[in-house]
mmCIF file of N, CA and C in Angstrom:
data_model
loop_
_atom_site.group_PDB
_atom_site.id
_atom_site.type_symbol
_atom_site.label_atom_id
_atom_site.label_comp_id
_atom_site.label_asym_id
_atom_site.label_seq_id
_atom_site.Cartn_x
_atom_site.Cartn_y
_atom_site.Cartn_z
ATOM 1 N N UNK A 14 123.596 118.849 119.070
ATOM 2 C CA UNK A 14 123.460 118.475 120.450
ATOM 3 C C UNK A 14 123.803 119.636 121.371
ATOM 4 N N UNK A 15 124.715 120.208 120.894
ATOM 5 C CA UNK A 15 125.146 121.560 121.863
ATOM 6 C C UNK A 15 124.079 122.637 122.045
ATOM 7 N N UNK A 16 123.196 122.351 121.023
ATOM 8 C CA UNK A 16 122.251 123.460 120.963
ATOM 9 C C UNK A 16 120.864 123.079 121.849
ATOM 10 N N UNK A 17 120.841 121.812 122.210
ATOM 11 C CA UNK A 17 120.030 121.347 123.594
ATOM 12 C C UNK A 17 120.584 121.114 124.854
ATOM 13 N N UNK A 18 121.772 121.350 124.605
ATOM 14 C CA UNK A 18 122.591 121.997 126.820
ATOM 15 C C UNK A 18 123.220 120.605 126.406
ATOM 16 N N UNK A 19 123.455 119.350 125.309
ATOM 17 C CA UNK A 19 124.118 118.629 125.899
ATOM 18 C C UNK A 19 125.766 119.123 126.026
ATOM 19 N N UNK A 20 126.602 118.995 127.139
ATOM 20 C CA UNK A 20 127.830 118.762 127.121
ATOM 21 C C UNK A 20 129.000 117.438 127.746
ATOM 22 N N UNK A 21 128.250 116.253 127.723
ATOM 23 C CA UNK A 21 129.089 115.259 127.748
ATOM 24 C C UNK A 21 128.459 114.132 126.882
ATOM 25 N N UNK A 22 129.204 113.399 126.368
ATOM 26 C CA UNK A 22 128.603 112.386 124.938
ATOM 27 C C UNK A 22 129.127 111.126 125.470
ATOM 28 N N UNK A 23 128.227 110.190 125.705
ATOM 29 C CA UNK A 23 129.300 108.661 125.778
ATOM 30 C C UNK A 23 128.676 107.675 124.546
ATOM 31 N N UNK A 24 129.771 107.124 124.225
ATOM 32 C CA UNK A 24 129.297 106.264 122.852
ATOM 33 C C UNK A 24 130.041 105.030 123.254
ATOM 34 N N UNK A 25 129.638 103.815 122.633
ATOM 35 C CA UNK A 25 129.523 102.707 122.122
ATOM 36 C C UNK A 25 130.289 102.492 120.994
ATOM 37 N N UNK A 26 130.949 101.145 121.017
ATOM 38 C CA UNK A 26 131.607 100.692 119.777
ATOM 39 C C UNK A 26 131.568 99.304 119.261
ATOM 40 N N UNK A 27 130.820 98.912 118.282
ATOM 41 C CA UNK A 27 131.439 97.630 118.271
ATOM 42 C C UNK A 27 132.208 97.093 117.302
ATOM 43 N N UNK A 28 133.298 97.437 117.167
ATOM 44 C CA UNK A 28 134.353 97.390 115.914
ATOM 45 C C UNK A 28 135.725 96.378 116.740
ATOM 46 N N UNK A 29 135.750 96.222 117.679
ATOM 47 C CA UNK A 29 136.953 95.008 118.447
ATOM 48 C C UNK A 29 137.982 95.777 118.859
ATOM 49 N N UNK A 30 138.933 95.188 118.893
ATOM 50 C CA UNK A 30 140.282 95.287 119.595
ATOM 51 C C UNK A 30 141.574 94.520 118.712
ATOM 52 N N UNK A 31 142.287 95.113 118.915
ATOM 53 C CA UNK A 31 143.414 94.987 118.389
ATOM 54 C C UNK A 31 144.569 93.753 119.452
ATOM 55 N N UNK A 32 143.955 93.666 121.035
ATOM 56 C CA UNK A 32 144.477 93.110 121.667
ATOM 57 C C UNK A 32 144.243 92.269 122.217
ATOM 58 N N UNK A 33 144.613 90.843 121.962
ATOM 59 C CA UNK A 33 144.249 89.415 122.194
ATOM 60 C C UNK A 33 143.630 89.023 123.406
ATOM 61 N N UNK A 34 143.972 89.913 124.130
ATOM 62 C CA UNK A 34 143.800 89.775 126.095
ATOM 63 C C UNK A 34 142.398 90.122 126.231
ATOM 64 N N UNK A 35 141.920 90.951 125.064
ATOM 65 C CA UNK A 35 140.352 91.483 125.312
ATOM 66 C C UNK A 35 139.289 91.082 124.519
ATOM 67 N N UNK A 36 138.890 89.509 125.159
ATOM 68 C CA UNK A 36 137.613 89.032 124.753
ATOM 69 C C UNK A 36 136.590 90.216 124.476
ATOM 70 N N UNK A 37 135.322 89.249 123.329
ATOM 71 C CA UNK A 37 134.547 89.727 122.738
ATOM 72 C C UNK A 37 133.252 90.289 124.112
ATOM 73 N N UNK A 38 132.985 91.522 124.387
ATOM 74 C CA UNK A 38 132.374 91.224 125.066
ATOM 75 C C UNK A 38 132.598 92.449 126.097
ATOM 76 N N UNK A 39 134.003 92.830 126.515
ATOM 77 C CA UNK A 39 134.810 93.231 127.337
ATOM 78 C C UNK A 39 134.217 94.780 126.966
ATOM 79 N N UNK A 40 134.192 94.909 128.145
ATOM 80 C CA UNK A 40 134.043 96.814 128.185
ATOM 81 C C UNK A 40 135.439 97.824 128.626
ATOM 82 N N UNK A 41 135.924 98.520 127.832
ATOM 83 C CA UNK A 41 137.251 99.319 127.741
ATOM 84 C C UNK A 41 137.014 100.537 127.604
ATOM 85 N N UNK A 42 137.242 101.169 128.411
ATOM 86 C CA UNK A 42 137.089 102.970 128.749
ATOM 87 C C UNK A 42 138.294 103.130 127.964
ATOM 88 N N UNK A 43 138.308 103.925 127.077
ATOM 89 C CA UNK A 43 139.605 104.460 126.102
ATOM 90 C C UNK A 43 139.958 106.116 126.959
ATOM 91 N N UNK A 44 141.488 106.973 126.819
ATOM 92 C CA UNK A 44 141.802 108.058 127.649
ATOM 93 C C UNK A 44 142.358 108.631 126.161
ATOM 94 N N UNK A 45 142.339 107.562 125.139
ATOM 95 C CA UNK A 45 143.105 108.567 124.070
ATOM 96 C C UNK A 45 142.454 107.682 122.546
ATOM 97 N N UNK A 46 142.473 108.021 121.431
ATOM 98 C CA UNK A 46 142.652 107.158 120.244
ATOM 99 C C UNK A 46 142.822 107.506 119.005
ATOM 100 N N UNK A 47 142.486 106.499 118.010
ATOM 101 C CA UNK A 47 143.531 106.949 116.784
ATOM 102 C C UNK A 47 142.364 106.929 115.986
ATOM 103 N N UNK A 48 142.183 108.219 115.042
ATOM 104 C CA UNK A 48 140.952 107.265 113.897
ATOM 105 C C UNK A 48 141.402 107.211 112.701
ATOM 106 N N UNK A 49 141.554 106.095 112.392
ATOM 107 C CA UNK A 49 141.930 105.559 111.290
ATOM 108 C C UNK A 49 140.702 105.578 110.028
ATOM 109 N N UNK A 50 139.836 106.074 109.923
ATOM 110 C CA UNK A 50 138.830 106.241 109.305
ATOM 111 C C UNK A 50 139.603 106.686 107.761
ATOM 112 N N UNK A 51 139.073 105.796 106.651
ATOM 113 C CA UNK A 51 139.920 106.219 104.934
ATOM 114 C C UNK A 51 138.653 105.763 104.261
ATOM 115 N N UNK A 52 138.798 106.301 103.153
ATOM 116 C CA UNK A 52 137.869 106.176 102.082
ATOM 117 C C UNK A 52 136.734 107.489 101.913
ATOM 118 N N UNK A 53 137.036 108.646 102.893
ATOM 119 C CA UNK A 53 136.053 109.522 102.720
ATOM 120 C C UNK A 53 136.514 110.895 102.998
ATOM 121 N N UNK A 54 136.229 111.923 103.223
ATOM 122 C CA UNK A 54 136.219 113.417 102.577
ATOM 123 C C UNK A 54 136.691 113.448 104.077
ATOM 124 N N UNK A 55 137.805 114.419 104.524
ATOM 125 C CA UNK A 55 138.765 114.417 105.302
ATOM 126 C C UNK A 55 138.140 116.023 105.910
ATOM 127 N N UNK A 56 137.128 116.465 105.211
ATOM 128 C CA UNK A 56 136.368 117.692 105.801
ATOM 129 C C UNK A 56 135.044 117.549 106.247
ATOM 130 N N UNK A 57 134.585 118.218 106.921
ATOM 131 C CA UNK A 57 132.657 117.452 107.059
ATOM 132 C C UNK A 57 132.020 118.833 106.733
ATOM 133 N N UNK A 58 132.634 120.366 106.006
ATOM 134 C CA UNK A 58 132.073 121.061 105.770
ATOM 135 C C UNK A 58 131.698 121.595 104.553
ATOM 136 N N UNK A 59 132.116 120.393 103.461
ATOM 137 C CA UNK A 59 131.884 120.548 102.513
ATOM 138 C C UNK A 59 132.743 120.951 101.357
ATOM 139 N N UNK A 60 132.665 121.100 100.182
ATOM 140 C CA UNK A 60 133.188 121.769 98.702
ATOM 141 C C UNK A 60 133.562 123.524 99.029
ATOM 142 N N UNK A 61 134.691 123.426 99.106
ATOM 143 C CA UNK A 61 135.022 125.013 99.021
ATOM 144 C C UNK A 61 135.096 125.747 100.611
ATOM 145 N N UNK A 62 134.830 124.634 101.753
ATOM 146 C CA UNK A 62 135.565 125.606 102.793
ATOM 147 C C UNK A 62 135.717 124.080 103.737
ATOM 148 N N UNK A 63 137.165 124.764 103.860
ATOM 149 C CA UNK A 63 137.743 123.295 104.861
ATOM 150 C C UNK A 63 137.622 123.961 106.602
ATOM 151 N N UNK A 64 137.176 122.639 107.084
ATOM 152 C CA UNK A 64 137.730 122.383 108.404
ATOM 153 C C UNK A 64 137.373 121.495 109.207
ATOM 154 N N UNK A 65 138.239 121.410 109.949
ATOM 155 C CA UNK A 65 139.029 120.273 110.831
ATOM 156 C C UNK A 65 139.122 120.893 112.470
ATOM 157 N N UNK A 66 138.709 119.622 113.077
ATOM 158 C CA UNK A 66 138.862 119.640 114.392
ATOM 159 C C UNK A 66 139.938 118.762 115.065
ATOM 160 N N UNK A 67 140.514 119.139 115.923
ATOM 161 C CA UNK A 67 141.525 118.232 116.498
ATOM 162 C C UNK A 67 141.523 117.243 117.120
ATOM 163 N N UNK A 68 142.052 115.999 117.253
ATOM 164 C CA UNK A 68 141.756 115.032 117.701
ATOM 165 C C UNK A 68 142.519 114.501 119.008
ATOM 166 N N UNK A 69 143.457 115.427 118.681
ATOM 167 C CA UNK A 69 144.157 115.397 120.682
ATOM 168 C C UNK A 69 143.372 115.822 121.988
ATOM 169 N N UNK A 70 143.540 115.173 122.537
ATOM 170 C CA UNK A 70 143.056 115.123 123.896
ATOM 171 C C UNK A 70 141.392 114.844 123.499
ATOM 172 N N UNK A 71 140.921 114.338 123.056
ATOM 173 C CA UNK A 71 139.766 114.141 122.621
ATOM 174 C C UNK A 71 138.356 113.800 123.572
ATOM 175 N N UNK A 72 139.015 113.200 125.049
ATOM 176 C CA UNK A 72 138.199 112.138 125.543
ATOM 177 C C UNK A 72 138.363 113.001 126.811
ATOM 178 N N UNK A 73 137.545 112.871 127.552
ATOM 179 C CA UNK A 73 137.178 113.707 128.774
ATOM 180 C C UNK A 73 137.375 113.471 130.325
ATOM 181 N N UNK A 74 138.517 113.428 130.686
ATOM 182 C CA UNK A 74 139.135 112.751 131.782
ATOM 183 C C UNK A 74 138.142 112.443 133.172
ATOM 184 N N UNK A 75 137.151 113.502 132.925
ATOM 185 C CA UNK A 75 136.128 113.780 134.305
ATOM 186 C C UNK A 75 135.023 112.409 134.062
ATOM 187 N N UNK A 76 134.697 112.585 132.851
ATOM 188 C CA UNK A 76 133.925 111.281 131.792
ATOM 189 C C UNK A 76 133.991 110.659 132.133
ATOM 190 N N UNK A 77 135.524 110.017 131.686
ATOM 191 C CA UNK A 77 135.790 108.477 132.008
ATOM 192 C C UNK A 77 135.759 108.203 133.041
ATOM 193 N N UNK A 78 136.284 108.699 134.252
ATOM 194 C CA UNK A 78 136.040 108.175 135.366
ATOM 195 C C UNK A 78 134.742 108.126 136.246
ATOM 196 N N UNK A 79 133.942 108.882 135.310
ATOM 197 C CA UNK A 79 132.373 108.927 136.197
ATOM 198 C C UNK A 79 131.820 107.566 135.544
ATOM 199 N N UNK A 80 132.119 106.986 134.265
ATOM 200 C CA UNK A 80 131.577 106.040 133.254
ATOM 201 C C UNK A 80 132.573 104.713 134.292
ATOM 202 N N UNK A 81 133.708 104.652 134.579
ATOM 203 C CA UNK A 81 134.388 103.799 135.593
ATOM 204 C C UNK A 81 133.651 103.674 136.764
ATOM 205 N N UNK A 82 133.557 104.514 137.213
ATOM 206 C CA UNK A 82 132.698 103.948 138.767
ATOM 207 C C UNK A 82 131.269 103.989 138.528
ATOM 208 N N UNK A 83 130.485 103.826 137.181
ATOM 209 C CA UNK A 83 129.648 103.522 136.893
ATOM 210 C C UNK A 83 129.373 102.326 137.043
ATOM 211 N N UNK A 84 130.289 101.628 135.447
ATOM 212 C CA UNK A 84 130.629 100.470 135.766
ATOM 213 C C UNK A 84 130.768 99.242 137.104
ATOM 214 N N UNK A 85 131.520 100.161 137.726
ATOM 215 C CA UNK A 85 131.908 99.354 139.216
ATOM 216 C C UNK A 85 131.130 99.417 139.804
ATOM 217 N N UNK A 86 129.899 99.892 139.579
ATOM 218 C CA UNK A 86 129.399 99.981 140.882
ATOM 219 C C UNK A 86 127.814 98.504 140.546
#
């Protein structure tokens, strides 16, 4: 994607919530998260050369709030 000028990504989830208050349905702008993702290869570059990207600060503060008053509006 970087290699066609994109530089902002918004995605979709439909995997739920952990928190009772948030019916099925509910749209939630996330500022941080956890991925709990197991059962698979902890590298995406393959046999014989590791690496890893960081997962702090992950989410794009300018983003979310353009995707918020999206929403709202």
């Amino acid at each position: 994607m970087k290699r066609t000028g994109v530089t902002d990504l918004a995605s979709v989830s439909a995997c739920g919530s952990l928190q009772e208050g948030l019916a099925p349905g509910s749209i939630v702008l996330v500022d941080q998260f956890v991925d709990r993702t197991v059962a698979r290869a902890s590298s995406f570059f393959g046999e014989g050369l590791g690496g890893h990207i960081s997962m702090a600060d992950s989410v794009c503060p300018p983003l979310v709030e353009a995707l918020c008053q999206a929403a709202l509006a």
